[in-house]
Tab-separated table of C-alpha atoms in Angstrom:
chain	number	residue	atom	x	y	z
A	1	GLU	CA	-12.541	-14.245	-10.282
A	2	VAL	CA	-13.083	-11.454	-7.770
A	3	LEU	CA	-9.976	-9.385	-7.183
A	4	MET	CA	-9.414	-6.348	-5.007
A	5	VAL	CA	-5.993	-4.740	-4.845
A	6	GLU	CA	-5.237	-2.023	-2.321
A	7	SER	CA	-2.421	0.463	-2.788
A	8	GLY	CA	-1.139	3.728	-1.366
A	9	GLY	CA	0.065	2.585	2.029
A	10	GLY	CA	3.390	3.603	3.521
A	11	LEU	CA	5.150	5.469	6.303
A	12	ILE	CA	3.701	8.850	7.226
A	13	LYS	CA	4.303	11.265	10.086
A	14	PRO	CA	1.586	12.065	12.618
A	15	GLY	CA	-0.677	14.799	11.336
A	16	GLY	CA	-0.036	13.839	7.728
A	17	SER	CA	-2.381	12.663	4.987
A	18	LEU	CA	-2.526	9.595	2.805
A	19	ARG	CA	-4.931	8.297	0.158
A	20	LEU	CA	-5.525	4.599	-0.273
A	21	SER	CA	-6.985	3.065	-3.412
A	22	CYS	CA	-8.666	-0.265	-4.007
A	23	ALA	CA	-8.920	-1.466	-7.606
A	24	ALA	CA	-11.680	-4.035	-8.004
A	25	SER	CA	-12.525	-6.519	-10.746
A	26	GLY	CA	-14.511	-9.696	-11.298
A	27	PHE	CA	-17.829	-8.365	-10.047
A	28	THR	CA	-20.247	-5.506	-10.708
A	29	PHE	CA	-18.470	-2.864	-8.659
A	30	SER	CA	-21.121	-0.203	-9.193
A	31	LYS	CA	-23.728	-2.326	-7.409
A	32	ALA	CA	-21.513	-3.265	-4.458
A	33	TRP	CA	-21.507	-1.710	-1.008
A	34	MET	CA	-17.816	-1.296	-0.247
A	35	ASN	CA	-16.097	-1.252	3.140
A	36	TRP	CA	-12.734	-0.415	4.622
A	37	VAL	CA	-11.590	-2.555	7.549
A	38	ARG	CA	-8.280	-2.186	9.357
A	39	GLN	CA	-6.146	-4.342	11.604
A	40	ALA	CA	-3.470	-2.897	13.859
A	41	PRO	CA	-0.348	-5.059	14.274
A	42	GLY	CA	-1.179	-8.068	16.428
A	43	LYS	CA	-4.723	-6.828	17.030
A	44	GLY	CA	-8.233	-7.668	15.859
A	45	LEU	CA	-10.360	-6.383	13.004
A	46	GLU	CA	-11.846	-2.893	13.144
A	47	TRP	CA	-14.436	-1.559	10.712
A	48	VAL	CA	-13.491	1.859	9.322
A	49	GLY	CA	-16.441	2.733	7.144
A	50	ARG	CA	-18.736	1.883	4.255
A	51	ILE	CA	-20.068	3.466	1.096
A	52	LYS	CA	-23.275	2.210	-0.458
A	53	SER	CA	-23.865	1.931	-4.189
A	54	LYS	CA	-25.061	4.934	-6.175
A	55	THR	CA	-28.461	3.328	-6.668
A	56	ASP	CA	-28.748	3.002	-2.900
A	57	GLY	CA	-27.914	6.652	-2.402
A	58	GLU	CA	-24.127	6.354	-2.016
A	59	THR	CA	-24.622	6.833	1.723
A	60	ILE	CA	-21.399	6.753	3.746
A	61	ASP	CA	-20.996	5.635	7.367
A	62	TYR	CA	-17.845	5.932	9.451
A	63	ALA	CA	-16.577	4.422	12.678
A	64	ALA	CA	-16.313	6.919	15.522
A	65	PRO	CA	-12.470	6.907	15.733
A	66	VAL	CA	-12.104	8.107	12.135
A	67	LYS	CA	-15.177	10.276	11.636
A	68	GLY	CA	-14.212	13.770	10.550
A	69	ARG	CA	-10.679	12.705	9.566
A	70	PHE	CA	-11.249	9.985	6.961
A	71	THR	CA	-13.294	10.217	3.752
A	72	ILE	CA	-14.497	7.271	1.692
A	73	SER	CA	-15.328	7.748	-1.986
A	74	ARG	CA	-15.741	5.652	-5.106
A	75	ASP	CA	-15.305	5.998	-8.846
A	76	ASP	CA	-17.559	3.461	-10.521
A	77	SER	CA	-16.127	4.333	-13.952
A	78	LYS	CA	-12.745	3.089	-12.725
A	79	ASN	CA	-14.043	0.313	-10.424
A	80	THR	CA	-12.025	1.918	-7.653
A	81	LEU	CA	-12.647	2.639	-3.982
A	82	TYR	CA	-10.737	5.331	-2.095
A	83	LEU	CA	-9.910	6.183	1.493
A	84	GLN	CA	-8.608	9.690	2.117
A	85	MET	CA	-6.966	9.807	5.527
A	86	ASN	CA	-6.156	13.168	7.116
A	87	SER	CA	-4.781	14.204	10.512
A	88	LEU	CA	-3.275	10.765	10.928
A	89	LYS	CA	-2.452	9.512	14.411
A	90	THR	CA	-0.090	6.790	15.572
A	91	GLU	CA	-3.122	4.695	16.495
A	92	ASP	CA	-4.143	4.640	12.811
A	93	THR	CA	-1.202	2.334	12.114
A	94	ALA	CA	-2.709	-0.805	10.618
A	95	VAL	CA	-3.188	-2.956	7.560
A	96	TYR	CA	-6.140	-1.503	5.659
A	97	TYR	CA	-8.393	-3.895	3.731
A	98	CYS	CA	-11.108	-3.091	1.226
A	99	THR	CA	-13.921	-5.586	1.288
A	100	THR	CA	-17.432	-6.299	0.136
A	101	LYS	CA	-17.670	-8.308	3.371
A	102	VAL	CA	-17.651	-11.428	1.212
A	103	ASP	CA	-14.418	-10.826	-0.682
A	104	TRP	CA	-11.335	-9.069	0.665
A	105	GLY	CA	-8.222	-7.504	-0.769
A	106	GLN	CA	-4.769	-8.444	0.493
A	107	GLY	CA	-4.441	-5.192	2.432
A	108	THR	CA	-2.000	-2.294	2.462
A	109	LEU	CA	0.083	-1.298	5.480
A	110	VAL	CA	-0.116	2.231	6.827
A	111	THR	CA	2.468	3.170	9.446
A	112	VAL	CA	2.076	6.463	11.270
A	113	SER	CA	5.271	7.306	13.099
A	114	SER	CA	7.629	10.222	13.639
B	1	GLN	CA	-12.940	-1.201	21.084
B	2	SER	CA	-14.915	-4.343	20.240
B	3	VAL	CA	-18.513	-4.590	21.421
B	4	LEU	CA	-18.799	-8.301	20.602
B	5	THR	CA	-17.091	-10.551	23.143
B	6	GLN	CA	-15.362	-13.807	22.232
B	7	PRO	CA	-13.097	-16.084	24.260
B	8	PRO	CA	-9.454	-15.299	23.451
B	9	SER	CA	-8.585	-18.915	22.730
B	10	ALA	CA	-9.998	-22.363	22.055
B	11	SER	CA	-8.292	-25.653	21.344
B	12	GLY	CA	-8.881	-29.276	20.530
B	13	THR	CA	-7.263	-32.371	19.140
B	14	PRO	CA	-7.757	-33.484	15.541
B	15	GLY	CA	-11.269	-34.796	15.006
B	16	GLN	CA	-12.746	-33.033	18.026
B	17	ARG	CA	-15.521	-30.457	18.002
B	18	VAL	CA	-14.726	-26.879	19.055
B	19	THR	CA	-17.287	-24.164	19.734
B	20	ILE	CA	-16.634	-20.415	19.813
B	21	SER	CA	-19.116	-18.038	21.408
B	22	CYS	CA	-19.853	-14.423	20.498
B	23	SER	CA	-21.785	-12.264	22.948
B	24	GLY	CA	-23.393	-8.976	22.014
B	25	SER	CA	-26.507	-6.936	22.679
B	26	ASN	CA	-29.929	-6.096	21.282
B	27	SER	CA	-28.471	-3.380	19.055
B	28	ASN	CA	-26.195	-5.767	17.198
B	29	ILE	CA	-26.601	-9.550	17.406
B	30	GLY	CA	-30.098	-9.277	18.842
B	31	GLY	CA	-31.444	-7.476	15.790
B	32	ASN	CA	-29.103	-8.244	12.919
B	33	TYR	CA	-27.373	-11.074	11.117
B	34	VAL	CA	-24.108	-12.502	12.444
B	35	HIS	CA	-21.215	-13.371	10.169
B	36	TRP	CA	-18.036	-15.301	10.926
B	37	TYR	CA	-14.577	-14.851	9.439
B	38	GLN	CA	-11.506	-17.059	9.486
B	39	GLN	CA	-8.084	-15.433	9.313
B	40	LEU	CA	-5.131	-17.695	8.682
B	41	PRO	CA	-1.727	-16.339	9.766
B	42	GLY	CA	-0.492	-13.571	7.496
B	43	THR	CA	-3.559	-13.555	5.258
B	44	ALA	CA	-6.733	-11.532	4.773
B	45	PRO	CA	-9.926	-12.657	6.504
B	46	LYS	CA	-12.174	-15.127	4.720
B	47	LEU	CA	-15.954	-15.274	5.064
B	48	LEU	CA	-16.877	-18.531	6.758
B	49	ILE	CA	-20.528	-18.094	7.753
B	50	TYR	CA	-23.005	-15.388	6.734
B	51	ARG	CA	-26.526	-14.571	7.871
B	52	ASN	CA	-26.111	-16.548	11.114
B	53	ASN	CA	-25.821	-20.021	9.610
B	54	GLN	CA	-25.213	-19.900	5.849
B	55	ARG	CA	-22.003	-21.231	4.310
B	56	PRO	CA	-20.515	-19.679	1.164
B	57	SER	CA	-19.734	-22.176	-1.544
B	58	GLY	CA	-16.465	-23.931	-0.877
B	59	VAL	CA	-16.683	-23.767	2.904
B	60	PRO	CA	-16.772	-27.295	4.361
B	61	ASP	CA	-19.900	-28.343	6.250
B	62	ARG	CA	-17.636	-28.973	9.249
B	63	PHE	CA	-18.235	-25.302	9.963
B	64	SER	CA	-21.655	-24.285	11.281
B	65	GLY	CA	-23.141	-21.187	12.846
B	66	SER	CA	-26.078	-20.490	15.108
B	67	LYS	CA	-27.657	-17.551	16.886
B	68	SER	CA	-29.929	-17.213	19.879
B	69	GLY	CA	-30.995	-13.878	21.301
B	70	THR	CA	-27.936	-11.686	21.743
B	71	SER	CA	-25.395	-14.475	21.341
B	72	ALA	CA	-24.030	-16.514	18.479
B	73	SER	CA	-21.774	-19.518	18.114
B	74	LEU	CA	-19.437	-21.033	15.574
B	75	ALA	CA	-18.847	-24.772	15.710
B	76	ILE	CA	-16.002	-26.598	14.032
B	77	SER	CA	-16.478	-30.342	13.926
B	78	GLY	CA	-13.863	-32.856	12.862
B	79	LEU	CA	-11.101	-30.379	13.743
B	80	ARG	CA	-8.153	-30.369	11.341
B	81	SER	CA	-4.672	-28.855	11.565
B	82	GLU	CA	-5.510	-26.390	8.807
B	83	ASP	CA	-8.262	-24.939	11.016
B	84	GLU	CA	-5.612	-23.265	13.173
B	85	ALA	CA	-6.494	-19.606	12.722
B	86	ASP	CA	-8.120	-16.571	14.280
B	87	TYR	CA	-11.904	-16.433	14.101
B	88	TYR	CA	-14.015	-13.286	14.301
B	89	CYS	CA	-17.753	-12.745	14.570
B	90	ALA	CA	-19.301	-9.602	13.111
B	91	ALA	CA	-22.660	-7.854	13.035
B	92	TRP	CA	-24.170	-4.494	12.197
B	93	ASP	CA	-24.840	-2.325	15.230
B	94	ASP	CA	-27.922	-0.117	14.939
B	95	SER	CA	-26.890	2.154	17.818
B	96	LEU	CA	-23.434	2.806	16.404
B	97	SER	CA	-24.622	2.767	12.761
B	98	GLY	CA	-21.604	0.664	11.974
B	99	GLN	CA	-20.219	-2.820	11.686
B	100	VAL	CA	-18.747	-4.305	14.834
B	101	PHE	CA	-16.354	-7.203	15.113
B	102	GLY	CA	-15.766	-9.640	17.909
B	103	THR	CA	-12.569	-9.610	19.935
B	104	GLY	CA	-11.335	-12.672	18.066
B	105	THR	CA	-10.615	-16.257	19.088
B	106	LYS	CA	-7.393	-18.083	18.331
B	107	VAL	CA	-8.029	-21.755	17.637
B	108	THR	CA	-5.155	-24.151	18.280
B	109	VAL	CA	-5.100	-27.744	17.138
B	110	LEU	CA	-3.196	-29.742	19.718
């Protein structure tokens, strides 16, 4: 069974930093292209970024609103995906999902507020 | 800001057929696969259709997808109460070098 569990969300002040983790199991994580997708309260889905597998060059792409502030990384030895979020803004408030695009985690809520 | 446009809502009575449209451009739908997701209230999205018209195992054949040019559609036939959810289309956008989602459509079963 595929399982992805996000963690690390919480309440953070504007300008602060937070690191999210996504622990994956039930599939060959090292071969998967992994994505972060977020959903602001009451709003639609927004793609945050993607990291390819090491064999595909581990290329990383980011959405324009987060480029330069967020960093996606992976540790294939731990089957874990990360999202380092810096210079957080109130508009980054959302539930953050990790996903292979087929399977999704349950999400972790990040609230940016003073 | 979504670049794929969907109607905000759609509805039907049990057993009816409902169709949801998704309009894009040459840089996304026109040149790449379209996928559809279903999001039930309070839950994570679920892949419903991939590569324009393919159903993952376990998805009922009441759900079907199609694509023509820069538009795509999701059809739900034999509408059931458990189909009440938000539906999103998605595609890769070559100009943005990123995934784009539709604005989302809320389906209500009357």
